[in-house]
Coordinates of N, CA and C in Angstrom, one line a residue:
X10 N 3.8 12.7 -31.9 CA 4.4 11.4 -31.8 C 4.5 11.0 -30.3
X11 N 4.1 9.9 -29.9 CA 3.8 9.7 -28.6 C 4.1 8.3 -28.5
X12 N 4.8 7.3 -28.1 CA 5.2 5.6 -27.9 C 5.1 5.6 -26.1
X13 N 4.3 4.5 -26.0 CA 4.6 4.0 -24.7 C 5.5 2.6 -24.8
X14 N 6.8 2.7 -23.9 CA 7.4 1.6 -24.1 C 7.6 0.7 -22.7
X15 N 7.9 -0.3 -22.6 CA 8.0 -0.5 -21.0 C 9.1 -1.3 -21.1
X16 N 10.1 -0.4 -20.1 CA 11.5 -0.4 -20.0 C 12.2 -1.6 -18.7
X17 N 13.0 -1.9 -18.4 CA 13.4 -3.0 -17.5 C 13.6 -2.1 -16.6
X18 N 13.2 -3.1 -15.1 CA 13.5 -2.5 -13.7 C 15.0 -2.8 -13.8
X19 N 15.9 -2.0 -12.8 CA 16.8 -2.4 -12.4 C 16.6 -3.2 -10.8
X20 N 17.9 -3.9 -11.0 CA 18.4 -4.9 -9.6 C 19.1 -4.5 -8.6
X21 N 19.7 -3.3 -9.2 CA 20.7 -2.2 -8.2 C 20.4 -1.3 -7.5
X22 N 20.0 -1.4 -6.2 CA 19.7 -0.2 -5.6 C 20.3 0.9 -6.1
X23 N 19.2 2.6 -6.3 CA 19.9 3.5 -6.4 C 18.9 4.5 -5.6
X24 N 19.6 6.0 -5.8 CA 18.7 7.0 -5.0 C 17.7 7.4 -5.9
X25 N 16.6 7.9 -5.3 CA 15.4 8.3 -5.7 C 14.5 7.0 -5.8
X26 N 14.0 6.8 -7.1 CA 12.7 5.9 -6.8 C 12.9 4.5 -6.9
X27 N 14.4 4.4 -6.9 CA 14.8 3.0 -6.9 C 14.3 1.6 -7.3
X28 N 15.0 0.6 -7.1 CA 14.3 -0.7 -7.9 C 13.0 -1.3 -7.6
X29 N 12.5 -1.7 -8.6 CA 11.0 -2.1 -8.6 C 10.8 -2.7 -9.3
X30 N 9.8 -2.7 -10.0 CA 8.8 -3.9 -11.2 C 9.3 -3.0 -12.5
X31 N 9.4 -3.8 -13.7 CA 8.9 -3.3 -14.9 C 8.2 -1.5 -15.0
X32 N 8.9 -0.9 -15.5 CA 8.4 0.5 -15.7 C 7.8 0.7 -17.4
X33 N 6.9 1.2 -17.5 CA 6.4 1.9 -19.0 C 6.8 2.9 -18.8
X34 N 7.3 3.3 -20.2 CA 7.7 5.2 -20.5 C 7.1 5.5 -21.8
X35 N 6.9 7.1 -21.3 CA 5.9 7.6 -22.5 C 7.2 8.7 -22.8
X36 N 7.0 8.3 -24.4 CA 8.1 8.7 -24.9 C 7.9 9.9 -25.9
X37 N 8.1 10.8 -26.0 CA 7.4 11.9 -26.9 C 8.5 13.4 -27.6
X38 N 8.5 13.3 -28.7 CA 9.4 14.9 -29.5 C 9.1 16.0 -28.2
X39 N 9.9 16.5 -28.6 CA 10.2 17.6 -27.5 C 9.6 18.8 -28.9
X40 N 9.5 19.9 -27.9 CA 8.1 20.8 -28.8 C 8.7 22.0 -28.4
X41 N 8.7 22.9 -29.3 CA 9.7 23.9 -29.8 C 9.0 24.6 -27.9
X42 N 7.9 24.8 -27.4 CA 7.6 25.3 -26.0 C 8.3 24.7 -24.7
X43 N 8.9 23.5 -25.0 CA 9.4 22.5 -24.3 C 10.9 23.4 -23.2
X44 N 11.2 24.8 -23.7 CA 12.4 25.0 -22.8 C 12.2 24.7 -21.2
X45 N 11.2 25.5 -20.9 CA 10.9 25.5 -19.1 C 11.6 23.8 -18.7
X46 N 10.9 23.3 -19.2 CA 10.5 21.4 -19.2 C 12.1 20.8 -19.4
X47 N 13.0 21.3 -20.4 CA 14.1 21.0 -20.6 C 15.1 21.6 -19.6
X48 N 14.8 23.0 -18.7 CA 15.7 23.3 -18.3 C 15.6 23.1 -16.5
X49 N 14.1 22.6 -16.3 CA 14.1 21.8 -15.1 C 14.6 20.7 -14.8
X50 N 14.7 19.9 -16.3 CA 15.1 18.2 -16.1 C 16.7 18.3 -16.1
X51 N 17.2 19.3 -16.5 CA 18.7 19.5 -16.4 C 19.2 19.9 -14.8
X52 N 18.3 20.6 -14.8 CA 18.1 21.3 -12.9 C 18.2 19.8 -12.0
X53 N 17.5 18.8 -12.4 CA 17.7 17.6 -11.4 C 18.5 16.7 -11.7
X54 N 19.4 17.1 -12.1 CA 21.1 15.7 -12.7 C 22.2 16.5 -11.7
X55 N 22.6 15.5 -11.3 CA 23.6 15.8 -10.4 C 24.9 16.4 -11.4
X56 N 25.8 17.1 -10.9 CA 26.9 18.3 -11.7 C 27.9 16.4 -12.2
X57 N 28.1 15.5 -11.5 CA 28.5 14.1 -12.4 C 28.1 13.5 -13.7
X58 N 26.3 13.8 -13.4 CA 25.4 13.4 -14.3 C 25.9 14.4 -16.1
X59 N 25.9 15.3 -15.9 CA 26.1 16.4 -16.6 C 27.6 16.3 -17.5
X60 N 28.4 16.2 -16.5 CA 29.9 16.1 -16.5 C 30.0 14.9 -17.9
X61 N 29.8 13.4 -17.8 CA 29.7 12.8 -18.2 C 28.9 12.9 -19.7
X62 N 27.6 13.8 -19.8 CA 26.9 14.0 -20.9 C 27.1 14.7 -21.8
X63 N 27.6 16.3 -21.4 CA 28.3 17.4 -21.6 C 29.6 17.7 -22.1
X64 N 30.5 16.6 -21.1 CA 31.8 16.5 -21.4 C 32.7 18.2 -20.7
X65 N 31.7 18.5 -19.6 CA 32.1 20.1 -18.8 C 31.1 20.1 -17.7
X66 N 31.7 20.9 -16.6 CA 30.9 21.5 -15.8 C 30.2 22.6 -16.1
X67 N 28.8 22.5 -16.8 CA 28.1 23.3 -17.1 C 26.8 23.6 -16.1
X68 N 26.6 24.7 -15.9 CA 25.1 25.1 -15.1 C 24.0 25.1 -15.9
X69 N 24.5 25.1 -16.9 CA 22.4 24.9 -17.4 C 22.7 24.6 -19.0
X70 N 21.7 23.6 -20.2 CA 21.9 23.8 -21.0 C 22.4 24.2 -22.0
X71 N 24.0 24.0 -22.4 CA 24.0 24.8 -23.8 C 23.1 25.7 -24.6
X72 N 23.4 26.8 -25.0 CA 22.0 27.6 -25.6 C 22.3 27.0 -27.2
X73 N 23.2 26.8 -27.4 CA 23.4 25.9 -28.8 C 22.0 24.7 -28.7
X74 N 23.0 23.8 -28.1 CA 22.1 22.8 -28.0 C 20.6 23.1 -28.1
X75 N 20.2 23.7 -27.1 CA 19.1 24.3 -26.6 C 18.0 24.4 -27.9
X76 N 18.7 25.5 -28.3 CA 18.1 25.9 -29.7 C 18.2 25.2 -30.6
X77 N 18.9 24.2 -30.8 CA 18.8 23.0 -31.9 C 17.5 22.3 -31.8
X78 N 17.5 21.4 -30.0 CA 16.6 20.8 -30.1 C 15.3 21.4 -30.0
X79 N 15.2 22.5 -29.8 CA 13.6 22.9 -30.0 C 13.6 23.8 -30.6
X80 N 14.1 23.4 -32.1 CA 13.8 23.9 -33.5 C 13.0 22.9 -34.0
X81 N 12.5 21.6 -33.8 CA 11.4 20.9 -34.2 C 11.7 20.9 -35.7
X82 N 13.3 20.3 -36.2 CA 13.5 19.9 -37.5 C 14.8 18.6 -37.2
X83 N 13.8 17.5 -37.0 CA 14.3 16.4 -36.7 C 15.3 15.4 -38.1
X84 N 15.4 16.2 -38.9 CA 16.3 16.3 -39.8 C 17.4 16.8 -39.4
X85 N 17.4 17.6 -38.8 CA 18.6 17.9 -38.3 C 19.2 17.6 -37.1
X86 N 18.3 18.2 -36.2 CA 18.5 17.3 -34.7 C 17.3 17.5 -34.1
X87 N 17.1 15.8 -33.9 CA 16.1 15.1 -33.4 C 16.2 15.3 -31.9
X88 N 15.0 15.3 -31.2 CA 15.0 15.0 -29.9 C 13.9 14.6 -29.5
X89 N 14.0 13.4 -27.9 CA 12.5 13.6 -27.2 C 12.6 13.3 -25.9
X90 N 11.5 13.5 -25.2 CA 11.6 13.4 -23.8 C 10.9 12.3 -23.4
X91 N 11.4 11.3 -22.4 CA 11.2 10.1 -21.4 C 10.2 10.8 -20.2
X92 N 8.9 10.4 -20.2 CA 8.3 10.7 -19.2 C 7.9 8.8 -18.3
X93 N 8.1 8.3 -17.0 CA 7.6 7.3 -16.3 C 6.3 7.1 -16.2
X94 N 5.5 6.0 -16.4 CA 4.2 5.9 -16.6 C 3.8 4.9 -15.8
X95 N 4.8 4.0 -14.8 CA 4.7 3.4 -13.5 C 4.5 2.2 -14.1
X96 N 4.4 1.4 -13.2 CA 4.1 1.3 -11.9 C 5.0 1.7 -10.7
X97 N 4.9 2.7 -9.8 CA 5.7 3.6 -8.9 C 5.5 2.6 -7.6
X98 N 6.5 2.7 -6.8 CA 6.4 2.4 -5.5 C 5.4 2.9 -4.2
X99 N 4.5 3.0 -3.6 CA 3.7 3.5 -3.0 C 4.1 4.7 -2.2
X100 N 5.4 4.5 -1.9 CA 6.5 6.1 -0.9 C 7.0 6.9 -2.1
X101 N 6.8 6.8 -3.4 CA 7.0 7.0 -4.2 C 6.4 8.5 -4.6
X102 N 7.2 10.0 -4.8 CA 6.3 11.4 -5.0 C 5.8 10.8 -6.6
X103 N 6.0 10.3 -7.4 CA 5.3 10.2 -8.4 C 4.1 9.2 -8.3
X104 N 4.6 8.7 -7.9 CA 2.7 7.6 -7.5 C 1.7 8.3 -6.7
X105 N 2.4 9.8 -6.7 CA 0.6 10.5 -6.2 C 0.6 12.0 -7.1
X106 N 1.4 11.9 -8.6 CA 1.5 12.7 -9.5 C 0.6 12.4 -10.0
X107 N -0.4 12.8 -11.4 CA -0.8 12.4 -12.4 C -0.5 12.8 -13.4
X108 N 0.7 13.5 -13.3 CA 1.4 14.0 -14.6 C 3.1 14.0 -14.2
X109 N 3.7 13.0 -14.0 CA 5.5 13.0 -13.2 C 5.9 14.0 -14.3
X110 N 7.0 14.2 -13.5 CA 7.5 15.4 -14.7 C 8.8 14.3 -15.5
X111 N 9.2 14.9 -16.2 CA 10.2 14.0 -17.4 C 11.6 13.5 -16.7
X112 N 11.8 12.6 -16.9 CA 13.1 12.5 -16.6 C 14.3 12.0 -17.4
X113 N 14.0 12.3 -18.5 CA 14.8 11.8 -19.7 C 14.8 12.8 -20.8
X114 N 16.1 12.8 -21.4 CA 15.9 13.7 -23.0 C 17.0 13.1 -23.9
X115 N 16.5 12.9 -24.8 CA 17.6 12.1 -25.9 C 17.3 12.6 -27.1
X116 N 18.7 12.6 -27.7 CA 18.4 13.9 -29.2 C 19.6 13.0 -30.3
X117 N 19.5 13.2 -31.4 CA 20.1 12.9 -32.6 C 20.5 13.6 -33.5
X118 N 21.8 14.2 -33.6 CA 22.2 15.9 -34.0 C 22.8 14.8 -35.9
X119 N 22.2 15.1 -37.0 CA 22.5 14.5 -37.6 C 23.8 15.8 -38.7
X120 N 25.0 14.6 -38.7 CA 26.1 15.5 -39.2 C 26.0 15.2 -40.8
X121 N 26.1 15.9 -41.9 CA 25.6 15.9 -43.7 C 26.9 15.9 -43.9
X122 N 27.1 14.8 -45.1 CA 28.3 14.5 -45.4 C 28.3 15.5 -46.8
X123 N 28.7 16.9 -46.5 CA 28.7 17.7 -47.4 C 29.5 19.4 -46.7
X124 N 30.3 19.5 -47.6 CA 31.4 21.1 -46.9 C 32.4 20.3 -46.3
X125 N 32.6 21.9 -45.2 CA 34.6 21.0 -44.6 C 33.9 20.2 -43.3
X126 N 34.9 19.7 -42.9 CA 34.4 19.0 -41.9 C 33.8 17.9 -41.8
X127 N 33.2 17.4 -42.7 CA 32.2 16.4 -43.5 C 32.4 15.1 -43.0
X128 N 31.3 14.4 -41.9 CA 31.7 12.8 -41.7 C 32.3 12.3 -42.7
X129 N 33.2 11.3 -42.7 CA 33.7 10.5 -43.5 C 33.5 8.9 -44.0
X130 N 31.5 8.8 -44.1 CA 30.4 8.2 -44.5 C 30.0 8.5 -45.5
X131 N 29.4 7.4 -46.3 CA 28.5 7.8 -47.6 C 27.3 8.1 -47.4
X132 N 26.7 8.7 -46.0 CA 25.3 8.9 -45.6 C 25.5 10.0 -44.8
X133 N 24.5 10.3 -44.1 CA 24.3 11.6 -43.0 C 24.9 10.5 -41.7
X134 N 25.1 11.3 -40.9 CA 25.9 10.5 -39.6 C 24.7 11.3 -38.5
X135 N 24.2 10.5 -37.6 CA 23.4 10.9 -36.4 C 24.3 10.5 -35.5
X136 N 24.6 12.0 -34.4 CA 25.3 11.4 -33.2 C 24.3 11.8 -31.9
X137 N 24.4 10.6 -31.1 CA 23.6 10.5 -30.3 C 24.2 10.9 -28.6
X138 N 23.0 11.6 -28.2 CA 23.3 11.6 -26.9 C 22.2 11.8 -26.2
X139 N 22.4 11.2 -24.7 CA 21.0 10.9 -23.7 C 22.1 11.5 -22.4
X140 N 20.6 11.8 -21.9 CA 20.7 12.1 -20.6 C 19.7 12.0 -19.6
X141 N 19.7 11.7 -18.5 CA 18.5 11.0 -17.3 C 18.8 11.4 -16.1
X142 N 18.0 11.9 -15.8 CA 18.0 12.4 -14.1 C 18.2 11.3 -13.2
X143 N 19.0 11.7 -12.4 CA 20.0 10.7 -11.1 C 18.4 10.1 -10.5
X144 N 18.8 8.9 -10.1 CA 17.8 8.1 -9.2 C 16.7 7.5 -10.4
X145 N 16.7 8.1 -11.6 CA 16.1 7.1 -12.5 C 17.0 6.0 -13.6
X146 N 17.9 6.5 -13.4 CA 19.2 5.8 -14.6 C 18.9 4.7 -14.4
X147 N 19.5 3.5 -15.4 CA 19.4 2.2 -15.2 C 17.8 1.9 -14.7
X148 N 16.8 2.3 -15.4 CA 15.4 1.9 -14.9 C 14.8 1.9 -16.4
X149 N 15.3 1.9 -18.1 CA 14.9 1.8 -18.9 C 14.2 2.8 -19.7
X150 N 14.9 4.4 -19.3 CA 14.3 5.4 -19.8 C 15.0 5.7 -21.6
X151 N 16.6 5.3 -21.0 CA 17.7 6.1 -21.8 C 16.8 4.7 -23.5
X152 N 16.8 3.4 -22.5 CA 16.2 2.5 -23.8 C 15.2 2.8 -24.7
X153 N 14.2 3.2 -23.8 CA 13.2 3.6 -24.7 C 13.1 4.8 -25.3
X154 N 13.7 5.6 -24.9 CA 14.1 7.1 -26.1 C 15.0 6.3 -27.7
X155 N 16.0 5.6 -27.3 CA 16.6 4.9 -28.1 C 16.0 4.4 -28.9
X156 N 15.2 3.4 -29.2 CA 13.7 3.2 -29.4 C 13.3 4.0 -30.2
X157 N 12.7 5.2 -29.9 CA 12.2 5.8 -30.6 C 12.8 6.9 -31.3
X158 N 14.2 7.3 -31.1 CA 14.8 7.4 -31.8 C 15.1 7.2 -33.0
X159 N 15.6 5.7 -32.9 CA 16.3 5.0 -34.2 C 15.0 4.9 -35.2
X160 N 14.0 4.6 -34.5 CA 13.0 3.9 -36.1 C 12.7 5.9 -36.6
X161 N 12.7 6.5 -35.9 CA 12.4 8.2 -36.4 C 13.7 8.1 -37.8
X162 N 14.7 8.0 -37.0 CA 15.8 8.1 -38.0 C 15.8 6.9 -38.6
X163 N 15.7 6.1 -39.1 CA 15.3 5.2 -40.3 C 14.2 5.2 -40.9
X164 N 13.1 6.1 -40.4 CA 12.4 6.7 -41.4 C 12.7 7.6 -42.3
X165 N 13.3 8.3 -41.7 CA 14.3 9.5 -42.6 C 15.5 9.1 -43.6
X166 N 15.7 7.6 -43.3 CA 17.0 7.3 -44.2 C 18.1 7.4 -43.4
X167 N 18.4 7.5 -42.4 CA 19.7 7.7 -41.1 C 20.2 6.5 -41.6
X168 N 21.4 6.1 -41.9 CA 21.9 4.8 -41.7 C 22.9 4.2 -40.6
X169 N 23.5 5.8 -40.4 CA 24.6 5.3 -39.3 C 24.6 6.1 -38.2
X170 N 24.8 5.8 -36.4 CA 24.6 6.6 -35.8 C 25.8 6.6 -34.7
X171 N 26.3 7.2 -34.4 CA 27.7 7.6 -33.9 C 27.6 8.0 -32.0
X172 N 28.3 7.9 -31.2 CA 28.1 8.1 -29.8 C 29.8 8.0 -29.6
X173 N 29.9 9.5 -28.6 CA 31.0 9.1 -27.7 C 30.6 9.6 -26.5
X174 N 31.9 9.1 -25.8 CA 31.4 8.8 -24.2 C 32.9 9.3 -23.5
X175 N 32.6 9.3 -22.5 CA 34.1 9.5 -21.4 C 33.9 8.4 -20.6
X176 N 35.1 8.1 -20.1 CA 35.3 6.9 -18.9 C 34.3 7.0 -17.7
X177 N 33.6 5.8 -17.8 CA 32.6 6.3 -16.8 C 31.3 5.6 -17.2
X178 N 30.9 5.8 -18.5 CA 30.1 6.0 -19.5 C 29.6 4.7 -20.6
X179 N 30.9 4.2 -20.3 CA 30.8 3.1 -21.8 C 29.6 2.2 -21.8
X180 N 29.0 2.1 -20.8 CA 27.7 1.3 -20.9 C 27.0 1.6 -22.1
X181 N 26.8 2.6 -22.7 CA 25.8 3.6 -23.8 C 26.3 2.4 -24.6
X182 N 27.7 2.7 -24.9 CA 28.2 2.0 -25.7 C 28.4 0.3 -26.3
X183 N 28.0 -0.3 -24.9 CA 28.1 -1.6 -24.8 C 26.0 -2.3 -25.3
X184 N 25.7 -1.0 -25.0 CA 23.9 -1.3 -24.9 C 24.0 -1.1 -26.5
X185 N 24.6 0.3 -27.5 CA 24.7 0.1 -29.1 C 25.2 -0.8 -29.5
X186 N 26.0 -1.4 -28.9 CA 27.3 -2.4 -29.8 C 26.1 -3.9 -29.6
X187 N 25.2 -4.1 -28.8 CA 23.8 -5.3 -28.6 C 23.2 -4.9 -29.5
X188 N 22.4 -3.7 -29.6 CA 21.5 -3.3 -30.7 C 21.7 -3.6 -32.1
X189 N 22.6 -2.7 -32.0 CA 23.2 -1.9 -33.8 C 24.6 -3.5 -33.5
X190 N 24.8 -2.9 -35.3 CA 26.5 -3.4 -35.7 C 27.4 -2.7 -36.0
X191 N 28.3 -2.8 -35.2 CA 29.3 -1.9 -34.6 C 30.3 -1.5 -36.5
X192 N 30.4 -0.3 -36.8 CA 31.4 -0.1 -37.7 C 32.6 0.1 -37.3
X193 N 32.9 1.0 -36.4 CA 34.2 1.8 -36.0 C 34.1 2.3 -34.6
X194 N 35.2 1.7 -33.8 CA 35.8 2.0 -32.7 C 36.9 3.0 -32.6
X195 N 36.9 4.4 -32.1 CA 38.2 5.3 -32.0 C 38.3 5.9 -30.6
X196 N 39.7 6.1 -30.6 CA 39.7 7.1 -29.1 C 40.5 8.5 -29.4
X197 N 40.3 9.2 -28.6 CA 40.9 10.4 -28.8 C 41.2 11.2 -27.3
X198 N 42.2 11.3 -27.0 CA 42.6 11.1 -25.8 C 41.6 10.1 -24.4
X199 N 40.9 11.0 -23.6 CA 40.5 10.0 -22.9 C 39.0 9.9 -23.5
X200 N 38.4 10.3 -24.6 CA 37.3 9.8 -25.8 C 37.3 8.9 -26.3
X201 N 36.3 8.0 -26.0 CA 35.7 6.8 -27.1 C 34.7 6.9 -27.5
X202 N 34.6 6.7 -28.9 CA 33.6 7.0 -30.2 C 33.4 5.8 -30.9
X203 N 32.4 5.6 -30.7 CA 31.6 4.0 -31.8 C 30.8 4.5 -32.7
X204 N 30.5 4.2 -33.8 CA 29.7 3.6 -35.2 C 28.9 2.7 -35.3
X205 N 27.8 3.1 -35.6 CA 27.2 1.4 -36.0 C 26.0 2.0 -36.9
X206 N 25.6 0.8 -37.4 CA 24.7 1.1 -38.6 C 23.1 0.4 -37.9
X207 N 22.6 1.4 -38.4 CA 21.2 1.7 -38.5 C 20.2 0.4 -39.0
X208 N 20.8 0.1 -40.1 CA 20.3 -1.0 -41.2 C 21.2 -1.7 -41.6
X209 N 20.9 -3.0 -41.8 CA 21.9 -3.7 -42.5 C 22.8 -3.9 -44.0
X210 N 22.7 -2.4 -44.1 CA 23.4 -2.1 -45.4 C 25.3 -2.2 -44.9
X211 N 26.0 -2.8 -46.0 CA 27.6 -2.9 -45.5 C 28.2 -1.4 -45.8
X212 N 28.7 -1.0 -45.0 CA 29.6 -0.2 -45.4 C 31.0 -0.1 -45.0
X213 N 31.8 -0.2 -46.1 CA 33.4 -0.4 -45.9 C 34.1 1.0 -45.3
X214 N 34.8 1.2 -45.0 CA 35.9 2.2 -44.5 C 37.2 1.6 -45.0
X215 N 38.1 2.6 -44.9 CA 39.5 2.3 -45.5 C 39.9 1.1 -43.8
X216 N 40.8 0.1 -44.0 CA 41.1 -0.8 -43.1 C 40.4 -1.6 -43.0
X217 N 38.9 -1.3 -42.8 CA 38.2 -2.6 -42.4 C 38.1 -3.9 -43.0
X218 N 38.5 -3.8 -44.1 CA 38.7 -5.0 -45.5 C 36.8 -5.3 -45.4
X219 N 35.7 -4.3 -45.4 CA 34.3 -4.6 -45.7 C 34.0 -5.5 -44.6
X220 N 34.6 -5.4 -43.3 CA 34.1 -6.5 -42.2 C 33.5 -5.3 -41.3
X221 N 33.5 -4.3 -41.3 CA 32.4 -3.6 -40.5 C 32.9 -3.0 -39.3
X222 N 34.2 -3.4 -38.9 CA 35.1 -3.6 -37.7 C 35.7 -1.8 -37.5
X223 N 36.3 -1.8 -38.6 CA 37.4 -0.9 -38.9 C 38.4 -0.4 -37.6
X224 N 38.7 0.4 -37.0 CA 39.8 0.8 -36.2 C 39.3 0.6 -35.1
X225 N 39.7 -0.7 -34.4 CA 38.7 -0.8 -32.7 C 39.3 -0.4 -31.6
X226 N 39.3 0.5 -31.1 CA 39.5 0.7 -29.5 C 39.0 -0.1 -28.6
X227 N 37.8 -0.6 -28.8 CA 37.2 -1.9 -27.4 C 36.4 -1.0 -26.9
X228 N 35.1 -1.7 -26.4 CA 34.1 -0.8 -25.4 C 33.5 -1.8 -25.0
X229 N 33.2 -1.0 -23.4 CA 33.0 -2.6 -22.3 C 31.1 -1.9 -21.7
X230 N 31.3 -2.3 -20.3 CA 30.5 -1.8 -20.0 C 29.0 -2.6 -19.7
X231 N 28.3 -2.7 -18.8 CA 27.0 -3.3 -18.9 C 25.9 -2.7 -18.5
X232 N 24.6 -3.4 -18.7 CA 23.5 -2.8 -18.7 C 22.8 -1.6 -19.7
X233 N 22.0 -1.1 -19.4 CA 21.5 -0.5 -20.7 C 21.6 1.2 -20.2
X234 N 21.7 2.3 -21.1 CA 21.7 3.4 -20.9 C 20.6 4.0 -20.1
X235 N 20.8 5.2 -19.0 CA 19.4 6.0 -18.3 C 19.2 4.8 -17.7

């Protein structure tokens, strides 16, 4: 599986290859060989970048995680990697690459509404998380994984896909709540957790009265994820 998408420049200066023109990204499943590749693009996120995605100061991938995503059973948890496909700035170390290395990985850990624990949906729950190496964020990587993402999981029948975030972060959240339709807003100490549906199928929760809303905490934030 392989999508070329082409993602929006950002307006905001930042470090690394900073703002420019319109970027394409090649967007592609991450392949059970993919560790090296996963554990270098982790190697270049600042210990912030991490903080924020992780929810800990961690030094290197979860071995959990790790081995989820490159188990290559996207039924369970999906993932893929954001590679830049340019147009690069001329000072640019990737505009004399012919292969940039990745700077994006986005995965979809899908929770079965079945045993203890069990989302409290009438479907599988996909909760999503992205992550993007410093100096590419805000340049349309985190979008286009998203992208490819969601139509993977609505091939599979995904209906609902779930994201939380820490202060700092809400953007993710403000970029789903444009996409998707928002079901449920929660917090949980300094945790915010949104819902939204995949497809336009209704689904009620206890409170919502069938309006989709259900318990809002608010999520702000602008711009688009990565």
């Amino acid at each position: 599986m392989t999508n070329v998408i082409t993602g929006a420049a950002s307006s905001t200066p930042s470090p690394g290859p900073g703002p420019g023109p319109a970027l394409r990204w090649r967007v592609e499943a991450v392949r059970p060989q993919d560790g090296p590749v996963l554990d270098g693009l982790f190697a270049r996120c600042s210990a912030e970048t991490v903080r924020l995605r992780f929810f800990g100061r961690l030094r290197q991938l979860p071995r959990s995680y790790l081995d989820a995503v490159l188990a290559g059973r996207p039924e369970r948890h999906d993932a893929v990697i954001a590679y830049p496909q340019g147009p690069f700035p001329p000072d640019s170390p990737s505009a004399y690459s012919s292969c940039p290395a990745p700077v994006g990985l986005g995965s979809l850990a899908t929770e079965w509404a079945d045993g203890p624990g069990a989302a409290p949906y009438p479907c599988p729950l996909g909760e999503l998380g992205l992550l993007v190496v410093d100096g590419w964020q805000r340049r349309g990587a985190g979008a286009a994984m998203l992208d490819v993402l969601f139509d993977r999981a609505r091939a599979r029948g995904t209906r609902l896909v779930s994201a939380s975030v820490l202060p700092g972060r809400q953007a993710l959240l403000g970029t789903l709540g444009r996409r998707l339709r928002p079901v449920r807003m929660s917090r949980a100490t300094d945790t915010l957790t949104g819902v939204y549906r995949l497809d336009p199928a209704e689904w009620t929760e206890a409170g919502d009265g069938g309006s989709g809303h259900g318990e809002r905490g608010g999520h702000g934030g602008r711009g688009e994820p990565g």
